[in-house]
Amino acid sequence: MAELSYREAVYRALAQEMERDDRVVFLGEDVARAGGVFKATSGLLERFGPERVIDTPISEQAILGTLMGAAMTGLRPVAEIMYSDFFGVCWDIVANQMAKTRYMTNGQVSMPVVIRSGNGGGLRFGAQHSQSIENWAMAVPGLKVALPSTPHDLIGLFAAAVRDDDPVIFLESKSLYATKDEVVDGEIVEPLGRARVVRSGADATIVTIGAMVYRAKDAAERLSREFGIDCTVIDLRTLVPLDVTTVLSSVAATSRLFTVEENPQLCGWGAEVVSIVVDEGFYTLDGPPVRISTPHIPLPAAAELEDQVIPSVDRVVEIIMKRMD
Amino acid sequence: MTQTTTPQLVETDVRLRLFERMVILRRFEKRVYDLFLQGFVKGTSHLSIGQEAIAAGFGEAMRSDDWTFATYRGHAHTLSRGVDMAPVMAELMGRAGGLMAGKGGSMHLTSVEHGMMGSYAIVGAHLPIAVGAAFSAKYRKSGQVAVCFFGDGTTNIGAFHEALNFAAVYRLPVVFVCENNLYMEYTAIHDVTAVEHPAADRAAAYGLERIIVDGNDVSEMYRIAQARLTRARDGYGPSLIEALTYRHNGHSRADPGKYRPDAEVAAWMERDPIPAYRERLEREGVTTQALDAIEERVSIAVDRATESAKASPPPPAEAAYRDVWSDGGWQWRS
């Protein structure tokens, strides 16, 4: 057992898989010599050498095209797209190529790629370096989507993603890099598609993911302490595959559903979760499901504005309080 | 033993294979055109009629474990890797017996077992993907080469430039082949490009040689393919070849190509690669009977492939739900 930051977990995750399988290579902008813009990959170059840890030009299409071609011909490559906002310049390779090629070729081609990317707000970077793009990725058939919230899950879900034969969009919450947690020693693998119950409570189910897990948990603790409302908090961990079973069984027990989402409101993942619960768990509900998300706006840069729009502990508490009345 | 500086004459059996490959591509594509007009081939089709020498020359020169990456105009490149005509025809017709069981269609022909790593329908996308295969070959020291075919229009999209730089920086074994047929879809390439030669004039920007070849001369295509594949295999990095050619048909489907001047079309029809090569082979002593026999054999094969494809049923309904994921299915819930 050791205390590890979310940032240090990135290194350990990559090292664990690169040590185990020499088909795993890692490429991205500034990832090798500079150790990454978030310093999450420092030391990898020294440990695994320049053939496996590769600094690339600022060429996101070339990075991801290379990833795909390498995966189609026997490697299990990993790329870093520095900020998930940059998926905008290489989305063709992700959504048109990686996601569809197995299907279009009737299963002739396998696509074992992992694309790591810094996702989400909280660092005052403004609208082009702060987006939450999990809902973009989730909307494309053929992409798996993981958002680890803890150092342990980062290592474990990353390992599962590398070992998976499908493309995985692996979204690390930038605002969590400095957070720390205890991590067990030895190899960690956490299967994709299994949610984690962070906290159990009888009165309502809060479904969340990524950086919002901490806010949901803090809100649940305050609701319990100050208002006697006891919530279950579920960290989905992956959006595709989606652990519907854990959500439905929790809602069956609590009869209320709230989602806490960092992505903008329209077509956010919570809409899909609510739709499933309404369709398949309608008669277990005692009240309307409620989505708490960032409004449908680009993210502003100023601290006061950014804090106002991304769901905060206060806002989660307030909305749940009001709607549980 | 004496050294010669003049190129060796290509062996007779290779020359006959080059001819046969071109005849296969021509007769197949002509049949596709007919079947499209008859409603058997649905959706769209982009034919390579007139451009056969490029696919034939490379198909002959490539090692069986080399990789081809092609565009939506990919029937010829698929066949030239040795894929049977019948499953390709069935794929164009959307039948269960298709190369991808009807799930890809004309623009996505793929046969991994033949090294045909896909036909890509988003212009430019497959250049970086071919770079990735070359990266894999270099990493695994396999000696394989990726060959990436694309049209002149591709040279104006960002992925072209990203891929060339990337391949040059890491000295990857990839041969980029621009099939410059003078038109990007319906627009003349020179109307929308800052340089005269859309690929070759950009080569210097990536430290590559400026190579322009006659894409209608199959023996020249075969030689340049051999030379550049060997160079890539020997670790000297990527090549960019601009092969000048012309498509006899329009861009796709039943496009009559009316945007092209009649005199230009006529001049290029005179330079049809197949009659030109046939005449040359006859001059070099190949008998008319031998060449006729090839034409006859291919003709029968195209008829058989057509009948086989027509006899294949439509894909079963469940095929739509197969192979979204590596477990073979489409479920996104767990």
XYZ file of C-alpha atoms in Angstrom:
659
model
C 0.000 0.000 0.000
C 1.348 3.411 -0.933
C -0.034 6.882 -1.247
C -0.052 7.870 -4.902
C -1.231 10.945 -6.727
C -3.540 10.643 -9.711
C -0.625 12.047 -11.740
C 1.777 9.373 -10.441
C -0.830 6.757 -11.214
C -0.509 7.615 -14.929
C 3.164 6.654 -14.836
C 2.489 3.500 -12.870
C -0.342 2.492 -15.199
C 1.764 2.870 -18.324
C 4.774 1.201 -16.722
C 2.691 -1.751 -15.542
C 1.416 -2.472 -19.046
C 4.655 -1.674 -20.913
C 6.580 -3.955 -18.578
C 4.122 -6.765 -19.177
C 3.743 -6.500 -22.960
C 6.329 -5.172 -25.392
C 3.633 -4.567 -27.995
C 2.600 -1.555 -25.907
C 4.153 1.666 -27.191
C 3.306 5.206 -26.132
C 3.305 8.342 -28.229
C 2.218 11.933 -27.931
C 3.290 15.550 -27.857
C 5.982 16.299 -25.240
C 5.400 12.956 -23.529
C 8.954 11.575 -23.666
C 11.777 14.022 -22.990
C 9.582 16.607 -21.309
C 7.566 14.005 -19.418
C 4.224 15.406 -20.520
C 2.586 18.787 -20.107
C 1.162 17.570 -16.771
C 4.441 15.786 -15.900
C 2.487 12.552 -15.694
C 4.828 10.539 -17.914
C 8.227 11.652 -16.589
C 10.669 8.754 -16.434
C 8.977 6.535 -19.009
C 11.477 7.412 -21.742
C 14.398 6.562 -19.477
C 12.804 3.283 -18.474
C 11.503 2.027 -21.818
C 13.615 3.821 -24.394
C 12.923 5.980 -27.438
C 11.517 3.138 -29.544
C 8.587 2.743 -27.156
C 8.135 6.245 -25.721
C 7.921 8.705 -28.574
C 7.740 12.470 -28.819
C 5.595 13.459 -31.776
C 5.025 16.660 -33.714
C 1.823 18.610 -33.085
C -0.033 16.392 -35.543
C -3.037 14.829 -33.869
C -4.232 13.133 -37.053
C -0.810 11.596 -37.581
C -0.589 10.507 -33.948
C -3.942 8.755 -33.995
C -3.546 7.442 -37.548
C -0.238 5.935 -36.489
C -1.952 4.465 -33.461
C -4.590 2.851 -35.641
C -2.215 1.486 -38.276
C 0.036 0.076 -35.584
C -2.912 -1.566 -33.838
C -4.115 -3.130 -37.100
C -0.717 -4.719 -37.587
C -0.023 -6.282 -34.238
C 0.852 -3.608 -31.675
C -1.211 -2.395 -28.698
C -0.372 1.294 -28.834
C -1.323 4.107 -26.473
C -1.439 7.794 -27.410
C -1.836 10.937 -25.424
C -3.996 13.712 -26.805
C -2.850 16.471 -24.494
C -6.252 18.087 -23.954
C -9.473 16.339 -24.903
C -10.541 19.539 -26.684
C -7.945 18.592 -29.327
C -10.077 15.638 -30.383
C -11.687 18.279 -32.578
C -8.751 18.129 -35.001
C -8.535 14.334 -35.201
C -12.106 13.213 -34.688
C -12.198 11.644 -38.161
C -9.574 9.104 -37.142
C -11.434 8.383 -33.901
C -15.053 8.385 -34.990
C -14.859 7.380 -38.649
C -11.831 5.126 -38.690
C -11.039 3.474 -35.348
C -14.644 3.074 -34.301
C -15.994 1.571 -37.507
C -13.248 -0.484 -39.082
C -13.911 -3.740 -37.248
C -17.574 -3.496 -38.199
C -17.091 -2.492 -41.828
C -14.553 -5.242 -42.427
C -16.829 -7.904 -40.940
C -14.475 -8.443 -38.036
C -11.243 -8.769 -40.028
C -9.562 -5.939 -38.159
C -8.931 -5.562 -34.448
C -8.436 -2.128 -32.887
C -6.589 -2.387 -29.552
C -5.837 1.291 -29.026
C -6.036 3.488 -25.955
C -6.211 7.265 -26.246
C -5.437 9.013 -22.977
C -6.480 12.614 -22.684
C -6.757 15.362 -20.091
C -10.449 16.145 -19.777
C -12.699 18.602 -18.010
C -12.506 21.959 -16.300
C -11.449 23.466 -13.034
C -8.060 24.827 -14.086
C -9.236 28.200 -15.489
C -7.969 27.346 -18.981
C -11.007 28.670 -20.833
C -13.299 27.128 -23.413
C -10.701 25.318 -25.573
C -8.743 23.554 -22.844
C -11.474 22.664 -20.353
C -14.198 20.743 -22.112
C -15.707 17.488 -21.004
C -16.026 15.482 -24.183
C -17.229 12.164 -22.755
C -20.595 12.698 -24.391
C -18.966 13.126 -27.828
C -17.183 9.825 -27.446
C -20.170 8.014 -26.006
C -22.263 8.953 -29.028
C -20.102 6.981 -31.481
C -20.829 3.255 -31.858
C -17.570 1.349 -31.512
C -15.828 3.482 -28.890
C -15.431 2.514 -25.254
C -15.204 5.392 -22.802
C -13.500 5.320 -19.391
C -13.184 8.132 -16.821
C -11.213 7.044 -13.763
C -11.763 9.093 -10.611
C -9.087 7.617 -8.327
C -5.413 6.657 -8.715
C -6.375 3.020 -8.184
C -9.026 3.121 -10.893
C -6.731 4.996 -13.232
C -4.226 2.144 -13.079
C -6.805 -0.619 -13.150
C -9.036 0.748 -15.903
C -6.009 1.671 -17.986
C -4.735 -1.890 -17.747
C -8.104 -3.234 -18.859
C -8.196 -0.707 -21.697
C -4.762 -1.719 -22.980
C -5.746 -5.390 -22.854
C -9.058 -4.731 -24.598
C -9.270 -5.297 -28.365
C -11.526 -2.268 -28.915
C -10.638 1.430 -29.002
C -10.883 3.042 -25.568
C -11.130 6.787 -25.010
C -9.477 7.179 -21.613
C -10.350 10.516 -20.074
C -8.296 11.649 -17.120
C -9.714 14.535 -15.116
C -7.111 17.292 -15.284
C -8.341 18.759 -12.022
C -7.546 15.490 -10.222
C -3.845 15.135 -11.128
C -2.740 16.511 -7.748
C -5.182 14.436 -5.670
C -3.814 11.498 -3.686
C -5.109 8.193 -2.459
C -3.883 4.888 -1.118
C -3.094 2.367 -3.854
C -2.405 -1.335 -3.299
C 0.920 -2.790 -4.380
C 1.251 -5.120 -7.332
C -0.694 -5.433 -10.552
C -4.072 -3.698 -10.711
C -6.719 -4.485 -13.320
C -10.289 -3.201 -13.067
C -12.748 -4.496 -15.664
C -14.440 -2.032 -18.005
C -18.179 -1.788 -17.469
C -18.399 -2.257 -13.726
C -19.543 0.699 -11.629
C -18.264 1.300 -8.096
C -20.593 2.107 -5.239
C -18.768 4.906 -3.453
C -21.273 5.376 -0.670
C -24.482 3.597 0.290
C -27.663 5.316 1.385
C -31.355 4.481 1.325
C -32.963 7.746 0.222
C -31.621 8.569 -3.244
C -29.151 7.382 -5.889
C -26.594 9.831 -7.241
C -24.920 8.557 -10.427
C -21.724 10.290 -11.448
C -18.275 9.844 -12.981
C -14.796 11.408 -13.170
C -14.034 14.516 -11.157
C -17.701 14.876 -10.195
C -17.445 11.761 -8.003
C -15.815 13.813 -5.232
C -18.410 16.564 -5.392
C -21.250 14.042 -5.340
C -19.675 12.274 -2.389
C -19.116 15.500 -0.445
C -22.670 16.567 -1.227
C -24.015 13.207 -0.056
C -22.126 13.542 3.211
C -23.511 17.007 3.814
C -27.030 15.921 2.936
C -26.738 13.144 5.444
C -25.116 15.219 8.153
C -27.217 18.354 7.841
C -30.534 17.175 6.445
C -30.757 13.474 7.200
C -30.983 12.553 3.519
C -28.955 9.434 2.919
C -27.697 8.954 -0.642
C -26.005 6.195 -2.550
C -23.233 7.494 -4.797
C -22.330 5.420 -7.861
C -19.140 6.069 -9.832
C -19.896 4.612 -13.270
C -16.142 4.497 -14.118
C -16.954 3.692 -17.764
C -19.771 5.110 -19.898
C -19.321 2.427 -22.546
C -19.793 -0.289 -21.464
C -22.427 1.142 -19.142
C -23.188 -0.704 -15.919
C -26.952 -0.403 -16.108
C -27.501 -3.210 -13.624
C -25.855 -1.409 -10.724
C -27.838 1.772 -11.441
C -31.198 0.029 -11.789
C -30.763 -2.047 -8.657
C -29.763 1.004 -6.649
C -32.730 3.023 -7.903
C -34.977 0.074 -7.094
C -33.793 0.418 -3.487
C -33.788 4.227 -3.147
C -36.604 5.196 -5.563
C -34.902 8.464 -6.550
C -32.260 9.222 -9.198
C -29.926 12.186 -9.585
C -27.045 12.465 -12.037
C -24.057 14.757 -11.521
C -22.352 15.456 -14.855
C -19.539 17.730 -15.894
C -20.455 17.644 -19.583
C -22.802 20.281 -21.000
C -26.482 19.545 -20.582
C -27.618 18.578 -24.071
C -27.096 14.891 -24.812
C -24.939 14.472 -21.732
C -24.480 10.890 -20.541
C -27.011 11.483 -17.786
C -29.766 11.781 -20.358
C -29.062 8.212 -21.426
C -28.989 6.974 -17.824
C -32.265 8.745 -17.027
C -33.861 7.362 -20.170
C -32.894 3.807 -19.244
C -34.142 4.188 -15.665
C -37.417 5.715 -16.801
C -37.898 2.970 -19.364
C -36.847 0.005 -17.266
C -37.252 1.170 -13.674
C -40.191 3.549 -13.912
C -42.336 1.832 -11.313
C -39.521 1.844 -8.767
C -39.330 5.657 -8.914
C -41.016 7.892 -6.344
C -40.186 11.140 -8.105
C -38.748 12.520 -11.321
C -35.112 11.758 -12.119
C -33.062 14.964 -12.043
C -29.913 15.844 -13.980
C -27.364 18.180 -12.446
C -24.845 19.218 -15.102
C -22.881 22.077 -16.516
C -25.369 24.254 -18.430
C -25.274 24.139 -22.224
C -22.540 26.773 -22.555
C -18.824 26.850 -23.396
C -16.708 27.000 -20.246
C -15.640 30.489 -19.152
C -12.069 31.106 -17.975
C -12.460 33.275 -14.852
C -12.461 31.303 -11.604
C -15.736 32.794 -10.355
C -17.489 32.002 -13.625
C -16.097 28.488 -14.061
C -16.966 27.598 -10.460
C -20.451 28.892 -10.984
C -21.256 26.654 -13.958
C -19.592 23.303 -13.209
C -21.721 21.421 -10.668
C -20.478 22.296 -7.184
C -21.100 20.595 -3.848
C -23.393 23.458 -2.874
C -25.436 23.166 -6.039
C -25.756 19.385 -5.761
C -26.886 19.715 -2.136
C -29.326 22.467 -2.957
C -30.936 20.695 -5.901
C -31.236 17.359 -4.170
C -32.677 19.063 -1.060
C -35.260 20.917 -3.092
C -36.260 17.968 -5.266
C -36.441 15.505 -2.354
C -38.962 17.740 -0.585
C 30.197 -11.035 -65.077
C 29.438 -7.677 -66.591
C 27.509 -4.887 -64.933
C 24.975 -3.081 -67.009
C 23.645 0.391 -66.414
C 20.582 -0.074 -68.562
C 17.592 -1.575 -66.793
C 17.102 -5.294 -67.178
C 14.228 -6.269 -69.384
C 11.465 -7.544 -67.156
C 11.105 -11.331 -67.435
C 8.402 -12.563 -69.798
C 6.272 -14.184 -67.124
C 6.257 -10.944 -65.115
C 5.279 -8.973 -68.218
C 2.424 -11.332 -68.917
C 1.274 -11.060 -65.316
C 1.355 -7.272 -65.518
C -0.787 -7.463 -68.621
C -3.172 -9.947 -67.062
C -3.529 -7.842 -63.903
C -4.489 -4.817 -65.973
C -6.976 -6.807 -68.024
C -8.549 -8.158 -64.830
C -8.939 -4.656 -63.421
C -10.354 -3.264 -66.680
C -12.848 -6.010 -67.355
C -13.940 -6.181 -63.754
C -14.563 -2.436 -63.591
C -16.424 -2.405 -66.899
C -18.676 -5.138 -65.556
C -19.212 -3.154 -62.347
C -20.293 -0.182 -64.430
C -22.819 -2.318 -66.322
C -24.089 -3.871 -63.105
C -24.474 -0.428 -61.564
C -26.602 0.744 -64.482
C -28.639 -2.461 -64.219
C -29.255 -1.834 -60.534
C -27.269 -4.793 -59.216
C -24.532 -2.626 -57.721
C -26.213 -0.263 -55.279
C -25.066 2.919 -53.617
C -21.972 4.173 -55.299
C -18.877 2.962 -57.094
C -15.647 4.712 -58.053
C -13.977 2.995 -60.976
C -10.289 2.833 -61.865
C -10.771 2.426 -65.613
C -7.737 4.068 -67.232
C -5.647 3.956 -64.043
C -4.923 0.205 -64.008
C -1.172 0.404 -64.600
C -0.520 1.819 -61.121
C -2.361 -0.897 -59.212
C -0.999 -3.607 -61.512
C 2.615 -2.455 -61.269
C 2.538 -2.233 -57.496
C 0.518 -5.415 -57.070
C 3.187 -7.304 -58.991
C 6.102 -5.716 -57.127
C 4.822 -5.957 -53.563
C 5.777 -8.754 -51.183
C 2.831 -10.881 -50.093
C 3.105 -9.558 -46.528
C 3.334 -5.891 -47.554
C 0.277 -3.757 -46.869
C -1.990 -1.827 -49.192
C -4.037 1.151 -48.017
C -6.401 2.515 -50.641
C -9.175 5.029 -51.072
C -12.834 4.572 -51.930
C -11.508 4.086 -55.492
C -10.115 0.772 -54.305
C -11.503 -2.079 -56.387
C -8.351 -2.231 -58.519
C -5.992 -2.174 -55.543
C -7.953 -4.954 -53.883
C -7.904 -7.205 -56.942
C -4.265 -6.463 -57.641
C -3.358 -7.996 -54.261
C -4.809 -11.276 -55.477
C -8.259 -11.097 -53.920
C -10.783 -13.169 -55.914
C -13.202 -11.276 -58.103
C -16.318 -13.088 -56.862
C -16.311 -11.861 -53.219
C -15.428 -8.345 -54.362
C -18.301 -8.347 -56.852
C -20.637 -9.782 -54.194
C -19.583 -7.036 -51.785
C -20.432 -4.368 -54.351
C -23.840 -5.980 -54.714
C -24.361 -6.105 -50.952
C -24.515 -9.891 -50.752
C -23.776 -12.353 -47.957
C -20.892 -13.760 -49.962
C -19.221 -10.360 -50.131
C -15.654 -9.776 -49.051
C -16.980 -8.202 -45.853
C -20.325 -10.000 -45.935
C -21.997 -6.894 -47.298
C -21.109 -4.690 -44.340
C -18.568 -2.443 -45.985
C -19.565 -1.939 -49.586
C -17.660 -0.555 -52.539
C -15.772 2.108 -50.621
C -14.357 -0.090 -47.842
C -12.936 -3.189 -49.526
C -10.597 -4.973 -47.118
C -8.902 -8.357 -47.152
C -6.384 -8.587 -44.350
C -5.198 -12.048 -45.406
C -4.078 -10.515 -48.721
C -2.418 -7.502 -47.082
C -5.271 -5.315 -48.318
C -5.659 -3.277 -45.144
C -8.622 -1.289 -46.238
C -10.216 1.245 -48.510
C -10.916 4.513 -46.769
C -13.694 6.854 -47.790
C -12.649 9.983 -45.930
C -10.073 11.747 -48.082
C -6.635 11.704 -46.452
C -7.505 9.530 -43.465
C -5.558 6.482 -44.549
C -2.207 8.213 -45.020
C -1.514 8.418 -41.280
C -2.948 4.921 -40.853
C -0.462 3.575 -43.406
C 2.219 5.412 -41.440
C 1.110 3.432 -38.389
C 1.519 0.127 -40.208
C 4.994 1.258 -41.277
C 5.726 2.179 -37.664
C 4.719 -1.323 -36.650
C 6.945 -2.885 -39.353
C 9.918 -0.865 -38.183
C 9.237 -1.571 -34.511
C 8.935 -5.309 -35.134
C 11.785 -5.278 -37.704
C 9.554 -7.307 -40.011
C 10.790 -5.867 -43.308
C 7.230 -5.126 -44.385
C 6.342 -1.998 -46.325
C 3.067 -0.077 -46.309
C 1.925 1.292 -49.659
C -0.658 4.044 -49.594
C -2.560 5.043 -52.746
C -4.541 8.254 -52.948
C -5.765 10.814 -55.439
C -4.508 14.265 -56.316
C -7.280 15.852 -54.248
C -5.798 14.320 -51.106
C -2.699 16.495 -51.345
C -4.690 19.505 -50.159
C -5.935 18.026 -46.900
C -4.040 18.313 -43.626
C -3.651 14.585 -43.022
C -1.474 14.324 -46.160
C 1.022 16.791 -44.726
C 0.929 15.405 -41.201
C 1.514 11.894 -42.504
C 4.423 12.824 -44.774
C 6.197 14.754 -42.052
C 5.635 11.986 -39.526
C 6.886 9.263 -41.891
C 9.945 11.310 -42.823
C 10.838 12.207 -39.228
C 10.811 8.565 -38.100
C 12.118 7.181 -41.443
C 9.260 4.753 -41.751
C 8.911 2.134 -44.525
C 5.949 3.574 -46.375
C 5.504 4.395 -50.068
C 2.940 7.104 -50.786
C 1.526 6.902 -54.294
C -0.456 9.847 -55.613
C -2.602 8.760 -58.542
C -2.870 12.163 -60.181
C -5.793 11.822 -62.565
C -5.993 15.621 -62.882
C -9.397 15.960 -61.225
C -10.473 16.063 -57.600
C -13.994 14.807 -58.037
C -15.459 17.327 -60.548
C -12.870 20.090 -60.266
C -9.540 20.295 -62.087
C -6.776 19.893 -59.514
C -4.755 22.786 -60.968
C -7.680 25.145 -60.305
C -7.470 24.528 -56.584
C -3.792 23.804 -55.934
C -0.956 26.282 -55.492
C 1.629 24.184 -57.334
C 1.656 22.413 -60.674
C 2.381 18.935 -59.364
C 0.170 18.479 -56.320
C 2.265 15.722 -54.720
C 5.749 15.983 -56.210
C 6.035 19.727 -55.710
C 5.356 19.237 -52.010
C 7.963 16.477 -51.552
C 10.807 18.879 -50.792
C 8.883 20.207 -47.794
C 9.418 16.825 -46.165
C 12.947 16.227 -47.383
C 11.767 13.741 -50.003
C 12.765 13.329 -53.636
C 10.564 14.813 -56.321
C 9.284 11.813 -58.273
C 6.908 12.045 -61.208
C 6.215 8.961 -63.294
C 3.983 7.971 -66.188
C 1.176 6.245 -64.379
C -0.104 4.800 -67.632
C 3.089 2.838 -68.283
C 2.848 -0.408 -66.353
C 6.492 -1.330 -66.749
C 7.546 2.051 -65.412
C 5.145 1.618 -62.506
C 6.529 -1.842 -61.808
C 10.120 -0.560 -61.810
C 9.462 2.424 -59.589
C 7.494 0.204 -57.225
C 10.351 -2.281 -56.997
C 12.914 0.454 -56.428
C 10.928 2.280 -53.766
C 9.793 -0.848 -51.926
C 13.407 -2.011 -51.727
C 14.533 1.379 -50.504
C 11.872 1.369 -47.794
C 12.752 -2.189 -46.766
C 16.411 -1.221 -46.525
C 15.606 1.432 -43.938
C 15.828 4.595 -46.027
C 12.383 5.842 -45.093
C 9.367 6.957 -47.053
C 8.902 7.829 -50.733
C 6.317 9.995 -52.399
C 5.504 9.119 -56.006
C 3.257 11.164 -58.256
C 1.909 8.954 -61.039
C 0.219 10.840 -63.856
C -2.880 9.124 -65.129
C -6.474 9.700 -66.156
C -9.771 8.110 -65.361
C -11.799 7.200 -68.406
C -15.051 7.465 -66.507
C -16.411 10.175 -64.271
C -15.738 10.463 -60.569
C -18.357 8.028 -59.405
C -21.579 6.226 -60.257
C -22.878 7.393 -63.584
C -21.014 10.738 -63.630
C -20.353 11.397 -67.353
C -17.424 13.686 -66.523
C -18.703 16.533 -68.712
C -16.464 19.026 -66.898
C -13.489 17.687 -68.848
C -12.609 19.097 -72.306
C -13.250 16.656 -75.164
C -9.742 17.090 -76.589
C -8.193 16.258 -73.234
C -10.288 13.127 -72.872
C -9.449 12.061 -76.421
C -5.730 12.587 -75.902
C -5.728 10.463 -72.767
C -7.852 7.740 -74.375
C -5.037 7.489 -76.935
C -2.736 6.805 -74.025
C -4.859 3.958 -72.628
C -2.360 1.822 -70.675
C -3.726 -1.542 -71.759
C -3.630 -1.372 -75.590
C -0.296 0.423 -75.287
C 1.201 -2.388 -73.244
C -0.347 -5.028 -75.478
C 1.264 -3.463 -78.542
C 4.565 -3.275 -76.765
C 4.439 -6.920 -75.736
C 3.672 -7.916 -79.317
C 6.619 -5.834 -80.512
C 8.768 -7.618 -77.958
C 7.735 -10.969 -79.377
C 4.776 -12.087 -77.284
C 2.295 -13.785 -79.587
C -1.155 -12.441 -80.273
C -2.553 -15.827 -79.321
C -0.927 -15.678 -75.888
C -2.412 -12.246 -75.231
C -5.814 -13.240 -76.594
C -5.767 -16.261 -74.344
C -5.260 -13.994 -71.334
C -8.129 -11.737 -72.380
C -10.357 -14.757 -72.907
C -9.453 -16.300 -69.554
C -10.156 -13.050 -67.713
C -13.414 -12.583 -69.566
C -14.624 -15.997 -68.442
C -13.484 -15.294 -64.877
C -15.437 -12.022 -64.780
C -18.561 -13.802 -66.048
C -18.167 -16.486 -63.403
C -17.595 -13.929 -60.655
C -20.704 -12.047 -61.757
C -22.856 -15.169 -61.727
C -21.452 -16.233 -58.373
C -22.175 -12.814 -56.880
C -25.690 -12.724 -58.289
C -26.358 -16.151 -56.810
C -25.294 -15.038 -53.342
C -28.233 -14.146 -51.062
C -28.567 -10.852 -49.206
C -26.853 -10.836 -45.803
C -28.867 -12.278 -42.919
C -30.499 -9.682 -40.652
C -28.271 -10.559 -37.707
C -25.178 -9.508 -39.673
C -26.092 -5.878 -38.911
C -25.436 -6.565 -35.209
C -22.153 -8.402 -35.553
C -18.630 -7.148 -34.908
C -19.232 -3.747 -33.398
C -17.020 -4.976 -30.564
C -14.281 -7.546 -30.208
C -16.701 -9.965 -28.503
C -18.475 -10.162 -31.859
C -21.608 -8.346 -30.755
C -23.056 -4.866 -30.376
C -24.090 -4.647 -26.697
C -22.909 -1.515 -24.935
C -24.476 -2.339 -21.560
C -23.011 -4.557 -18.922
